[in-house]
Tab-separated table of C-alpha atoms in Angstrom:
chain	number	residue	atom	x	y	z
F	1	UNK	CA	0.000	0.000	0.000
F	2	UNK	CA	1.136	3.523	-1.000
F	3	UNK	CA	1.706	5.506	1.677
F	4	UNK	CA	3.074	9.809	2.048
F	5	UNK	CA	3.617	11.102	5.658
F	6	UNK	CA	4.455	14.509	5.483
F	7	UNK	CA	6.221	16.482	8.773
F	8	UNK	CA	8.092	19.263	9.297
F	9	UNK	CA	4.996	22.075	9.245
F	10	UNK	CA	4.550	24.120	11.890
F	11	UNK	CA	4.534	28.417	13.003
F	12	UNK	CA	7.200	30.645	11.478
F	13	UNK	CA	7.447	34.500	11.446
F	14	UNK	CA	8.190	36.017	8.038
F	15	UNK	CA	11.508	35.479	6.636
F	16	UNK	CA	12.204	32.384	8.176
F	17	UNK	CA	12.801	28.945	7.286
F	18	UNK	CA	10.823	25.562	7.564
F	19	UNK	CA	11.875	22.333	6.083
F	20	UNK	CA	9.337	19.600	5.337
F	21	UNK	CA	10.006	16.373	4.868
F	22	UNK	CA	7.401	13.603	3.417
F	23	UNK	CA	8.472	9.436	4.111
F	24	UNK	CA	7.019	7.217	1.330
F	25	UNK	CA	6.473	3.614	1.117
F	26	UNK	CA	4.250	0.812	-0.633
F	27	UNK	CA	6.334	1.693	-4.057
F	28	UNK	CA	10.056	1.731	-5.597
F	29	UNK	CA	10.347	5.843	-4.793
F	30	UNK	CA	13.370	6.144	-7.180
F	31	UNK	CA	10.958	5.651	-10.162
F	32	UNK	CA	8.423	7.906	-9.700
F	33	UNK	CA	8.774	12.208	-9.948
F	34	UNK	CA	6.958	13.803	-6.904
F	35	UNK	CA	5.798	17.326	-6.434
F	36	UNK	CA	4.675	19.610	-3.591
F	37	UNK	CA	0.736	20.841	-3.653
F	38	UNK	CA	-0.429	23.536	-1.257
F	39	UNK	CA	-4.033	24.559	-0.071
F	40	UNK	CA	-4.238	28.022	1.068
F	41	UNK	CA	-7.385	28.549	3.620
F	42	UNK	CA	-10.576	29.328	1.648
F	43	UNK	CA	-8.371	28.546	-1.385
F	44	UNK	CA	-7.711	26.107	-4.317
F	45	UNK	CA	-4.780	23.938	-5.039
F	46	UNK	CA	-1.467	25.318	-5.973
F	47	UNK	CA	1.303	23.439	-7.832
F	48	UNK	CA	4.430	24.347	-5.724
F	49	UNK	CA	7.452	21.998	-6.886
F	50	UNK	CA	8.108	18.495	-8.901
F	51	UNK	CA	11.411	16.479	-8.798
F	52	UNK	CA	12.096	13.549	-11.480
F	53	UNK	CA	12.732	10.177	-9.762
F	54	UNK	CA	16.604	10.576	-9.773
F	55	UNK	CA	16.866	14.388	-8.269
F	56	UNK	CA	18.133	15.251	-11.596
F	57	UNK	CA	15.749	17.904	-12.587
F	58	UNK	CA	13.316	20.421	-10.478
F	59	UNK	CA	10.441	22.586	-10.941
F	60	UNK	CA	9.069	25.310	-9.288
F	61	UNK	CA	6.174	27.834	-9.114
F	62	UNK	CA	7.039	31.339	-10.038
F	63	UNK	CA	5.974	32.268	-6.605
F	64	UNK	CA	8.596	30.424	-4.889
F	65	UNK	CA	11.456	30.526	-7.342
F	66	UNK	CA	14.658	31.376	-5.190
F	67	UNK	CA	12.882	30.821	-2.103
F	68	UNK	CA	12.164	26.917	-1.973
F	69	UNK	CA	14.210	24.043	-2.604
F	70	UNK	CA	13.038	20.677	-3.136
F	71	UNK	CA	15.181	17.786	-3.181
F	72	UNK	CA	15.106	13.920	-2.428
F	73	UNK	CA	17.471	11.346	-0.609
F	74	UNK	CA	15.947	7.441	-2.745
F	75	UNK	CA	18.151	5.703	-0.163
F	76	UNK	CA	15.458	6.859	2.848
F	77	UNK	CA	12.763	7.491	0.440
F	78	UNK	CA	12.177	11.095	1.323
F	79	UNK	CA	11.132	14.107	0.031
F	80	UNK	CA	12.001	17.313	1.157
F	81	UNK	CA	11.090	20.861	0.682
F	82	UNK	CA	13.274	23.617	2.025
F	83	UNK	CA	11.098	27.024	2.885
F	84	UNK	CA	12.934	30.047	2.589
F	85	UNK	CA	12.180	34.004	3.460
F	86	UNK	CA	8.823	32.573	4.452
F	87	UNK	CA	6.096	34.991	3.464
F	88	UNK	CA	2.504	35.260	4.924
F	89	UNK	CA	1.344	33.961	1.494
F	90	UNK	CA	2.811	31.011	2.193
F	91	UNK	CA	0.675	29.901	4.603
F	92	UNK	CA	-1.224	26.577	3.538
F	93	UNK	CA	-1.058	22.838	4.043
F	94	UNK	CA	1.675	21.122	2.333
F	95	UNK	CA	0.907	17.917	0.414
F	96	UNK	CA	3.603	15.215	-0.953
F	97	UNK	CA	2.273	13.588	-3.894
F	98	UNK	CA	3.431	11.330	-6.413
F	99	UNK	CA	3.235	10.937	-10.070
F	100	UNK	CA	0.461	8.382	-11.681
F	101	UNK	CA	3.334	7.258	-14.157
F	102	UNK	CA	5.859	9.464	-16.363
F	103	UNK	CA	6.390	12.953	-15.881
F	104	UNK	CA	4.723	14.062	-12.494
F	105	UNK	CA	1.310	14.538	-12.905
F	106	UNK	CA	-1.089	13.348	-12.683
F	107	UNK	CA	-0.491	12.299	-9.118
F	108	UNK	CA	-2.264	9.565	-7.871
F	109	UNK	CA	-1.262	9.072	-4.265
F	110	UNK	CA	-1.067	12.577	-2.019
F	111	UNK	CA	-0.202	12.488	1.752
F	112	UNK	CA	-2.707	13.808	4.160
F	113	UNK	CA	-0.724	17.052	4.128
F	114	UNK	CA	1.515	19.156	6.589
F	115	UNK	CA	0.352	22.719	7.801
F	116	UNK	CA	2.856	25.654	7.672
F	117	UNK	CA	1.453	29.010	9.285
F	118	UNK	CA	3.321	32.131	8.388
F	119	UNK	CA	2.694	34.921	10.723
F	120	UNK	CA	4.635	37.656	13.065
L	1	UNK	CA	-0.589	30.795	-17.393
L	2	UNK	CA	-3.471	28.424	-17.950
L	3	UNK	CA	-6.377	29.232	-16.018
L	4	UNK	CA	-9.035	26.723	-15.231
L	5	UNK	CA	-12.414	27.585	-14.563
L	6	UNK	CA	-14.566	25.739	-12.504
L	7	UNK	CA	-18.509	25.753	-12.529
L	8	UNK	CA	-20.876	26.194	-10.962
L	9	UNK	CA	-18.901	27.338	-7.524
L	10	UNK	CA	-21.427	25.291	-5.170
L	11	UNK	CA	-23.578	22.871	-6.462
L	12	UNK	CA	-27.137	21.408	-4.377
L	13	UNK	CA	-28.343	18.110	-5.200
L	14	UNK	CA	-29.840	15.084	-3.482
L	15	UNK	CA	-28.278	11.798	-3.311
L	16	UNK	CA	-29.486	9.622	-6.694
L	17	UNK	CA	-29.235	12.484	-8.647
L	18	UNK	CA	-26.772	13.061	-11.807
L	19	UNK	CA	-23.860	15.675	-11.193
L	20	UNK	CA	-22.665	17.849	-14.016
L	21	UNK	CA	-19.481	19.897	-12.850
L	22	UNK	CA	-17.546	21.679	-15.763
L	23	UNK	CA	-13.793	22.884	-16.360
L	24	UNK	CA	-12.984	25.676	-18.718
L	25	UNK	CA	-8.828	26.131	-19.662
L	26	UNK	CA	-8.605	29.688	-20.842
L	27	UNK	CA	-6.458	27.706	-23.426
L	28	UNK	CA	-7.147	24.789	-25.290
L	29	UNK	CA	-5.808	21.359	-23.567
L	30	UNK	CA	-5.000	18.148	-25.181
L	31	UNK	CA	-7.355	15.463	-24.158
L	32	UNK	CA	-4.654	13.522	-22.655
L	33	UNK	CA	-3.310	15.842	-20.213
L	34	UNK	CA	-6.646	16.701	-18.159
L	35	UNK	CA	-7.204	15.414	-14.538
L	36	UNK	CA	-10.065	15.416	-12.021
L	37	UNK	CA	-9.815	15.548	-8.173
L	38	UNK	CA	-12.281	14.754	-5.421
L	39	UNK	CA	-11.510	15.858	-1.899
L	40	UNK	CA	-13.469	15.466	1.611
L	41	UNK	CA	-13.200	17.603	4.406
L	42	UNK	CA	-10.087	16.830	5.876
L	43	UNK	CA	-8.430	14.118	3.802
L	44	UNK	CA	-6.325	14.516	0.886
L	45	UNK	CA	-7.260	15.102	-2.919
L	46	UNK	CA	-8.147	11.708	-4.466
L	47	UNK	CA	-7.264	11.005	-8.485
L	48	UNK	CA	-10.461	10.491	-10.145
L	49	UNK	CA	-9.713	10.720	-13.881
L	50	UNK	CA	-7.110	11.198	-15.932
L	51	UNK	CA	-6.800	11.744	-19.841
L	52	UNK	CA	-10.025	13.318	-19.596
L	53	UNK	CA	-11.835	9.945	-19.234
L	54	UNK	CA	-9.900	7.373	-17.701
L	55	UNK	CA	-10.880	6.603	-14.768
L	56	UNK	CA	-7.964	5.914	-11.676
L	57	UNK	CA	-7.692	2.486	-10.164
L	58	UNK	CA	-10.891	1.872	-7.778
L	59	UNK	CA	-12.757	4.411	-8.976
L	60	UNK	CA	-16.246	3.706	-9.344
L	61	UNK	CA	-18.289	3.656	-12.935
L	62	UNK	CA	-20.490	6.034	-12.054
L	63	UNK	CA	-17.638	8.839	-11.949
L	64	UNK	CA	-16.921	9.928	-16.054
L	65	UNK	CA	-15.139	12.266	-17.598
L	66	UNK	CA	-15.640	14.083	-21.146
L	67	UNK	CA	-14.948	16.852	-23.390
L	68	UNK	CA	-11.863	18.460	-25.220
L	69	UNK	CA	-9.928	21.711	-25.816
L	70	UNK	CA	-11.666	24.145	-23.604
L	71	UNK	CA	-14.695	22.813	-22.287
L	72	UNK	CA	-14.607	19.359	-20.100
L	73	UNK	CA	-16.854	17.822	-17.752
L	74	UNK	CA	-17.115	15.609	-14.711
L	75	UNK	CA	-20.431	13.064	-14.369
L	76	UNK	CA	-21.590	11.821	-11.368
L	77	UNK	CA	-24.340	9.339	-12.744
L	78	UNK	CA	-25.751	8.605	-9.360
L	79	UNK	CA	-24.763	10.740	-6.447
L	80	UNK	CA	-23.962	8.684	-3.151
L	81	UNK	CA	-24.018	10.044	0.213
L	82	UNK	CA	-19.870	9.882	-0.021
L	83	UNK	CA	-19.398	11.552	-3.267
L	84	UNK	CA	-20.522	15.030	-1.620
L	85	UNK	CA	-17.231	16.957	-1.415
L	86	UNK	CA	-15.004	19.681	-3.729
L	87	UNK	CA	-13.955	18.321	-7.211
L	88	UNK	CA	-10.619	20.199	-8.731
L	89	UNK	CA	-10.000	19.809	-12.926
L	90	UNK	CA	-6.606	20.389	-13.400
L	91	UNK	CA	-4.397	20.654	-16.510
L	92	UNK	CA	-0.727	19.367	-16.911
L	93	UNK	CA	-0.309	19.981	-20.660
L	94	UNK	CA	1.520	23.485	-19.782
L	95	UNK	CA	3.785	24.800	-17.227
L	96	UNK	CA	2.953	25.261	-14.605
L	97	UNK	CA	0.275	23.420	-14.082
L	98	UNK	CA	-2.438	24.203	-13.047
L	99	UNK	CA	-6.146	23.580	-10.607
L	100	UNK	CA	-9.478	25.169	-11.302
L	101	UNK	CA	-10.668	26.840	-8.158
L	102	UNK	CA	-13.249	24.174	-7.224
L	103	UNK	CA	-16.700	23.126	-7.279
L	104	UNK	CA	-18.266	22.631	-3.696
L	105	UNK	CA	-21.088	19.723	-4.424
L	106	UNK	CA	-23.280	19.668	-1.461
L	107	UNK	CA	-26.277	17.955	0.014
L	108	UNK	CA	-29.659	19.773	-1.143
């Protein structure tokens, strides 16, 4: 069974940093791109970042360019995403999801989702 | 940008009805690279279709997908007391992808 367990979410003041982290299992994780969806409150979903299966090549929204980093370590089959200059925008739970097949959407597994709260 | 519109923004039925929710790109999308979500309060977005009309693994038949270019729609032949939750279309044709905003399909 496929299974994403996002941590790592939590308060931050503007500027600062968060680091999420999302532990997968049920599936060979090396294969498979995964991204990073957020839900803003009272809003939709919001691509954020994709990774390929080897780390090779990354993807981000325009609203995080320069600010986020997303990376993955296949021998713990993790994802991470490294929040930067956190802005009040930010604010939103965090999914980990992973790709149906090629490429990285569409995804067909998502983890129930971390929440990261931006706010002085 | 690609920008999905979703309608109607709430919709009231009963259970047994038929659901009709509809996804508008602002540009015209390849059959192939259009996906609908379902998610309940609480729990995380569930693939329902992909490729406009294939349905994910476990989904049930009464959940179909049509349409091309830039009008596509989401069936609900028979509405069960579980399939009352918010439904995202979402194109991957073009970077970035991209979600419509939702429809909210609620218990008349």
């Amino acid at each position: 069974e496929v299974q994403l367990l996002e941590s790592g979410g939590g308060w931050e003041q503007p500027g600062g940093s968060l680091r999420l982290s999302c532990a997968a299992s049920g599936f060979t994780f090396s294969t498979y791109g995964m991204s990073w969806v957020r839900r803003a409150p009272g809003k939709g979903l919001e691509w954020v970042s994709s990774i390929s299966g080897s780390g090779g090549e990354t993807h981000y929204a325009e609203s995080v360019k320069g600010r986020f980093t997303i990376s993955r370590d296949n021998s713990k089959n993790t994802l991470y995403l490294q929040m930067n200059s956190l802005r009040a925008e930010d604010t939103a739970r965090y999914y980990c999801a992973k790709a149906h097949s090629s490429d990285y959407f569409p995804v067909d597994y998502w983890g129930q989702g971390t929440l990261v709260t931006v706010s002085s | 940008e690609v920008v999905m519109t979703q309608s109607p923004g709430t919709l009231s039925l009963s259970p047994g009805e038929r659901a009709t929710l509809s996804c508008r790109p602002s540009q015209s999308i390849t059959s192939s690279y259009l996906a609908w979500y379902q998610q309940q309060p609480g729990q995380a977005p569930r693939l329902l279709i992909y490729a406009a009309s294939s349905r994910a693994t476990g989904i049930p038949d009464r959940f179909s997908g049509s349409g091309s270019g830039t009008d596509f729609t989401l069936t609900i032949s028979r509405l069960e007391p579980e399939d009352f939750a918010v439904y995202y279309c979402q194109q991957y044709l073009t970077a970035p992808v991209t979600f419509g905003q939702g429809t909210k399909l609620e218990i008349k």
